[in-house]
Short mmCIF file of C-alpha atoms and ligand atoms in Angstrom, two decimals:
data_model
loop_
_atom_site.label_atom_id
_atom_site.label_comp_id
_atom_site.label_asym_id
_atom_site.label_seq_id
_atom_site.Cartn_x
_atom_site.Cartn_y
_atom_site.Cartn_z
CA MET A 1 243.83 -192.20 -49.99
CA PHE A 2 243.13 -193.53 -46.73
CA ILE A 3 242.67 -196.84 -45.44
CA ALA A 4 242.00 -198.42 -42.35
CA PHE A 5 241.30 -202.65 -41.61
CA GLU A 6 239.98 -203.26 -38.23
CA GLY A 7 238.92 -205.63 -36.34
CA GLY A 8 239.09 -208.18 -33.50
CA ASP A 9 241.94 -210.26 -32.45
CA GLY A 10 242.33 -213.09 -35.45
CA ALA A 11 239.89 -211.53 -37.67
CA GLY A 12 242.49 -212.14 -40.68
CA LYS A 13 243.51 -208.52 -41.58
CA SER A 14 247.23 -209.08 -41.86
CA THR A 15 246.48 -211.39 -44.59
CA GLN A 16 243.52 -209.18 -46.21
CA LEU A 17 245.49 -206.24 -46.10
CA GLN A 18 248.67 -207.77 -47.92
CA ALA A 19 245.87 -208.67 -50.27
CA LEU A 20 244.85 -205.48 -51.14
CA VAL A 21 248.20 -203.84 -50.99
CA SER A 22 249.46 -206.28 -53.34
CA TRP A 23 246.09 -205.59 -55.99
CA LEU A 24 247.30 -201.62 -55.33
CA ARG A 25 251.06 -202.32 -56.62
CA THR A 26 249.30 -203.90 -60.16
CA GLN A 27 247.46 -200.39 -60.61
CA GLY A 28 250.53 -198.90 -60.23
CA ARG A 29 249.45 -196.77 -57.21
CA GLU A 30 252.62 -195.62 -54.51
CA VAL A 31 251.46 -197.36 -51.46
CA VAL A 32 252.73 -197.29 -47.81
CA ALA A 33 251.59 -200.33 -45.55
CA THR A 34 252.00 -200.28 -41.71
CA ARG A 35 249.99 -201.30 -38.85
CA GLU A 36 249.51 -199.41 -34.73
CA PRO A 37 251.21 -199.38 -32.76
CA GLY A 38 254.47 -200.30 -34.14
CA GLY A 39 254.32 -198.31 -37.63
CA THR A 40 257.20 -195.77 -36.66
CA GLU A 41 260.50 -196.75 -34.55
CA LEU A 42 258.80 -195.05 -31.10
CA GLY A 43 255.81 -196.87 -32.43
CA CYS A 44 258.27 -200.45 -31.89
CA THR A 45 259.53 -199.15 -28.25
CA ILE A 46 255.45 -198.29 -27.45
CA ARG A 47 254.13 -201.62 -28.80
CA ASP A 48 256.43 -203.89 -26.48
CA LEU A 49 255.75 -202.39 -23.74
CA LEU A 50 251.80 -202.27 -24.73
CA LEU A 51 251.86 -206.24 -25.05
CA HIS A 52 254.80 -207.32 -23.67
CA GLY A 53 255.31 -205.61 -20.88
CA GLY A 54 254.19 -205.84 -17.20
CA GLU A 55 250.68 -204.32 -16.08
CA VAL A 56 249.42 -201.52 -17.31
CA ALA A 57 246.88 -198.70 -16.43
CA ALA A 58 244.04 -198.44 -17.92
CA ARG A 59 244.03 -195.13 -18.91
CA ALA A 60 248.41 -195.66 -19.71
CA GLU A 61 247.59 -197.97 -21.92
CA ALA A 62 244.96 -195.58 -23.28
CA LEU A 63 247.70 -192.98 -23.42
CA LEU A 64 250.56 -195.17 -24.59
CA PHE A 65 248.53 -196.05 -27.89
CA ALA A 66 247.30 -192.58 -28.52
CA ALA A 67 251.52 -191.66 -28.51
CA ASP A 68 252.26 -194.38 -30.61
CA ARG A 69 248.98 -193.10 -33.46
CA ALA A 70 249.90 -189.65 -32.61
CA GLN A 71 253.89 -190.63 -33.87
CA HIS A 72 253.20 -192.85 -36.59
CA VAL A 73 250.27 -189.89 -38.52
CA ALA A 74 252.86 -187.26 -37.93
CA THR A 75 255.79 -188.94 -39.39
CA LEU A 76 254.69 -191.45 -41.07
CA VAL A 77 251.13 -191.19 -42.10
CA ARG A 78 250.78 -187.45 -43.61
CA PRO A 79 253.96 -186.85 -44.83
CA ALA A 80 253.10 -189.96 -47.54
CA LEU A 81 249.76 -188.83 -47.81
CA GLN A 82 250.97 -185.61 -49.07
CA ARG A 83 253.31 -187.06 -52.02
CA GLY A 84 250.39 -188.53 -53.15
CA ALA A 85 250.54 -192.19 -52.01
CA VAL A 86 247.72 -194.75 -50.98
CA VAL A 87 248.78 -196.13 -47.14
CA VAL A 88 246.52 -198.91 -46.12
CA THR A 89 247.53 -199.09 -42.17
CA ASP A 90 246.22 -202.66 -40.04
CA ARG A 91 244.33 -200.15 -37.40
CA TYR A 92 244.16 -196.81 -36.38
CA ILE A 93 241.75 -195.50 -33.59
CA ASP A 94 238.22 -197.30 -33.75
CA SER A 95 241.05 -199.71 -32.32
CA SER A 96 241.29 -197.37 -29.47
CA VAL A 97 237.58 -196.81 -28.71
CA ALA A 98 237.14 -200.40 -29.09
CA TYR A 99 239.61 -202.00 -26.42
CA GLN A 100 240.85 -199.11 -24.36
CA GLY A 101 236.67 -197.57 -24.81
CA ALA A 102 234.61 -200.91 -24.77
CA GLY A 103 237.25 -202.93 -23.97
CA ARG A 104 238.31 -201.47 -20.57
CA ALA A 105 235.33 -199.33 -19.67
CA LEU A 106 236.85 -195.81 -20.00
CA ALA A 107 235.12 -193.94 -21.32
CA PRO A 108 234.16 -194.46 -25.61
CA GLN A 109 234.16 -190.39 -26.74
CA GLU A 110 237.19 -189.75 -24.93
CA ILE A 111 239.13 -191.60 -26.18
CA LEU A 112 237.68 -190.42 -29.32
CA ASP A 113 238.25 -186.85 -28.32
CA LEU A 114 242.18 -188.21 -27.22
CA SER A 115 242.66 -189.53 -30.62
CA HIS A 116 241.38 -186.84 -32.69
CA TRP A 117 243.56 -184.73 -30.79
CA ALA A 118 246.46 -186.94 -31.12
CA THR A 119 246.24 -187.05 -34.74
CA ARG A 120 244.53 -183.42 -35.97
CA GLY A 121 241.66 -185.34 -36.28
CA LEU A 122 243.05 -187.64 -39.69
CA VAL A 123 240.03 -189.70 -40.27
CA PRO A 124 240.64 -192.97 -43.21
CA ASP A 125 239.00 -192.52 -46.48
CA LEU A 126 237.08 -195.77 -45.79
CA THR A 127 238.10 -198.40 -42.42
CA VAL A 128 237.34 -202.54 -43.62
CA LEU A 129 235.72 -203.90 -40.40
CA LEU A 130 236.50 -208.09 -40.89
CA ASP A 131 234.04 -208.63 -38.27
CA VAL A 132 234.77 -212.22 -36.19
CA ASP A 133 233.30 -214.45 -33.46
CA PRO A 134 235.18 -213.51 -31.15
CA ASP A 135 236.00 -217.48 -30.27
CA THR A 136 236.77 -218.52 -33.57
CA GLY A 137 239.11 -214.57 -33.57
CA ARG A 138 241.35 -216.79 -30.50
CA ALA A 139 241.17 -220.19 -31.70
CA ARG A 140 242.72 -218.67 -34.88
CA ARG A 141 245.71 -216.85 -33.56
CA SER A 142 248.72 -217.89 -32.34
CA GLY A 143 250.02 -217.55 -29.43
CA ASP A 144 248.46 -214.67 -26.99
CA ASP A 145 249.86 -211.59 -25.83
CA ARG A 146 248.55 -209.00 -23.54
CA MET A 147 245.14 -207.39 -24.79
CA GLU A 148 244.60 -210.83 -26.94
CA ALA A 149 244.87 -212.40 -22.28
CA ALA A 150 242.16 -209.91 -21.66
CA GLY A 151 238.76 -212.47 -21.83
CA GLY A 152 235.78 -213.49 -23.45
CA GLU A 153 233.94 -210.79 -22.38
CA PHE A 154 236.61 -208.14 -22.73
CA HIS A 155 236.50 -209.28 -26.67
CA ALA A 156 232.19 -209.49 -26.79
CA ARG A 157 232.20 -205.65 -25.91
CA VAL A 158 234.76 -205.01 -28.03
CA ARG A 159 233.44 -206.59 -31.21
CA ALA A 160 230.10 -205.25 -30.16
CA HIS A 161 231.66 -201.77 -30.39
CA PHE A 162 233.53 -201.92 -33.63
CA VAL A 163 229.90 -203.01 -35.31
CA SER A 164 228.55 -200.09 -33.22
CA LEU A 165 231.01 -197.75 -35.13
CA ALA A 166 230.54 -198.99 -38.56
CA GLN A 167 227.35 -198.19 -38.30
CA ALA A 168 227.19 -194.71 -37.21
CA HIS A 169 229.42 -193.93 -40.66
CA PRO A 170 227.49 -196.20 -42.94
CA GLN A 171 229.67 -194.55 -46.09
CA ARG A 172 233.02 -194.49 -44.47
CA TYR A 173 233.09 -198.66 -44.09
CA LEU A 174 232.85 -201.59 -45.66
CA VAL A 175 231.64 -204.31 -42.51
CA LEU A 176 232.28 -208.02 -44.04
CA ASP A 177 232.54 -211.50 -42.07
CA ALA A 178 235.30 -212.49 -41.10
CA GLY A 179 234.56 -215.92 -42.08
CA ALA A 180 233.69 -215.87 -45.56
CA ALA A 181 235.90 -216.98 -47.96
CA PRO A 182 239.55 -215.49 -47.58
CA GLU A 183 239.08 -213.93 -51.97
CA SER A 184 236.05 -214.09 -51.72
CA ILE A 185 236.24 -211.21 -48.54
CA ALA A 186 239.41 -209.64 -50.68
CA GLN A 187 237.06 -209.09 -53.76
CA ALA A 188 234.64 -207.33 -52.07
CA VAL A 189 237.68 -204.75 -50.99
CA ARG A 190 238.79 -204.52 -54.54
CA GLU A 191 235.31 -203.64 -54.90
CA ARG A 192 235.01 -200.90 -52.92
CA VAL A 193 238.56 -199.78 -53.41
CA GLN A 194 238.00 -199.11 -56.42
CA GLU A 195 234.60 -197.85 -56.29
CA LEU A 196 236.09 -195.08 -54.39
CA LEU A 197 239.10 -194.44 -56.49
CA GLY A 198 237.07 -194.31 -59.08
CA LYS A 199 234.77 -191.71 -57.73
CA ARG A 200 238.16 -189.57 -56.65
CA SER A 201 239.98 -189.10 -59.72
CA GLY A 202 235.99 -188.84 -61.04
CA ALA A 203 236.52 -185.71 -59.53
CA GLY A 204 239.04 -184.50 -60.59
CA ALA A 205 241.10 -182.73 -57.90
CA GLU A 206 242.40 -184.91 -55.18
CA GLN A 207 241.52 -183.95 -51.62
CA SER A 208 243.97 -181.80 -49.91
CA PRO A 209 246.72 -184.49 -48.87
CA GLY A 210 246.03 -185.19 -45.04
CA GLY A 211 243.31 -183.28 -45.05
CA PRO A 212 240.00 -185.42 -44.85
CA GLY A 213 238.93 -184.59 -41.05
CA MET A 214 241.49 -182.08 -40.40
CA PRO A 215 240.55 -179.27 -37.96
P1 LIG B 1 248.85 -207.02 -33.08
O1 LIG B 1 249.23 -208.78 -32.29
O2 LIG B 1 249.46 -205.44 -33.50
O3 LIG B 1 247.27 -207.79 -32.78
P2 LIG B 1 246.18 -207.89 -33.98
O4 LIG B 1 247.06 -209.07 -35.57
O5 LIG B 1 245.10 -208.34 -33.90
O6 LIG B 1 246.22 -206.63 -35.43
O7 LIG B 1 248.21 -205.97 -31.13
C1 LIG B 1 248.31 -205.31 -31.62
C2 LIG B 1 246.88 -205.36 -30.61
O8 LIG B 1 246.74 -204.62 -29.82
C3 LIG B 1 245.37 -205.57 -30.20
O9 LIG B 1 245.74 -207.02 -29.71
C4 LIG B 1 244.68 -204.84 -30.53
C5 LIG B 1 245.14 -203.78 -29.49
N1 LIG B 1 244.73 -202.38 -30.19
C6 LIG B 1 244.62 -201.61 -28.78
O10 LIG B 1 244.26 -202.17 -27.64
N2 LIG B 1 243.91 -200.79 -29.55
C7 LIG B 1 244.49 -199.96 -30.19
O11 LIG B 1 244.22 -199.05 -30.36
C8 LIG B 1 245.79 -200.77 -31.20
C9 LIG B 1 246.39 -200.21 -32.34
C10 LIG B 1 245.12 -201.88 -30.42
#
């Protein structure tokens, strides 16, 4: 099973991801917790270029996020799914579609196609979207990196696009108000994941590893 956490900066994704990972481990599952950008060694270098380097042109930015994702999926995510682990990632394709597509105003469909190419079509079984008001998110952050410094209108477009992605595929999303109490968010995530795991074992057979959406 492949689960992604998405949302604006300061939504509390990392906290919720850790809570889910700990719970899954208490259930005896092998869990791989990871993130984008920077889930691999190459990804760490790309992350530095993207967040703490100098000026990056919009299309170069889109390609670098996609390159990080390609490496991440090929060397870490798919192998883990293939051995039956649950993979939980802090950000995935929707971040590119929302930040580079809607935020930087590149064509969202082209950004999506680029990531589908990069990942050979690997789509999460569940995406948890922590919906955060950009002002609240800003207040929660410790310091601004290059993306976070992009300004209020940028972050408002990002937020609206995340929500529209979730609305387009409600069966693959869980949308939660990031302003709610952390424990109630964690509980809602656990319930949805438990339901999914139940369906999987009820079906008797695992889906082919890393299979969803693979061409
Ligand atoms: P990070 O510190 O991981 O942010 P957060 O803790 O909020 O997840 O920095 C990642 C930044 O990169 C964040 O501002 C979102 C942005 N980003 C994109 O613009 N496109 C992408 O495809 C991804 C994965 C992240």
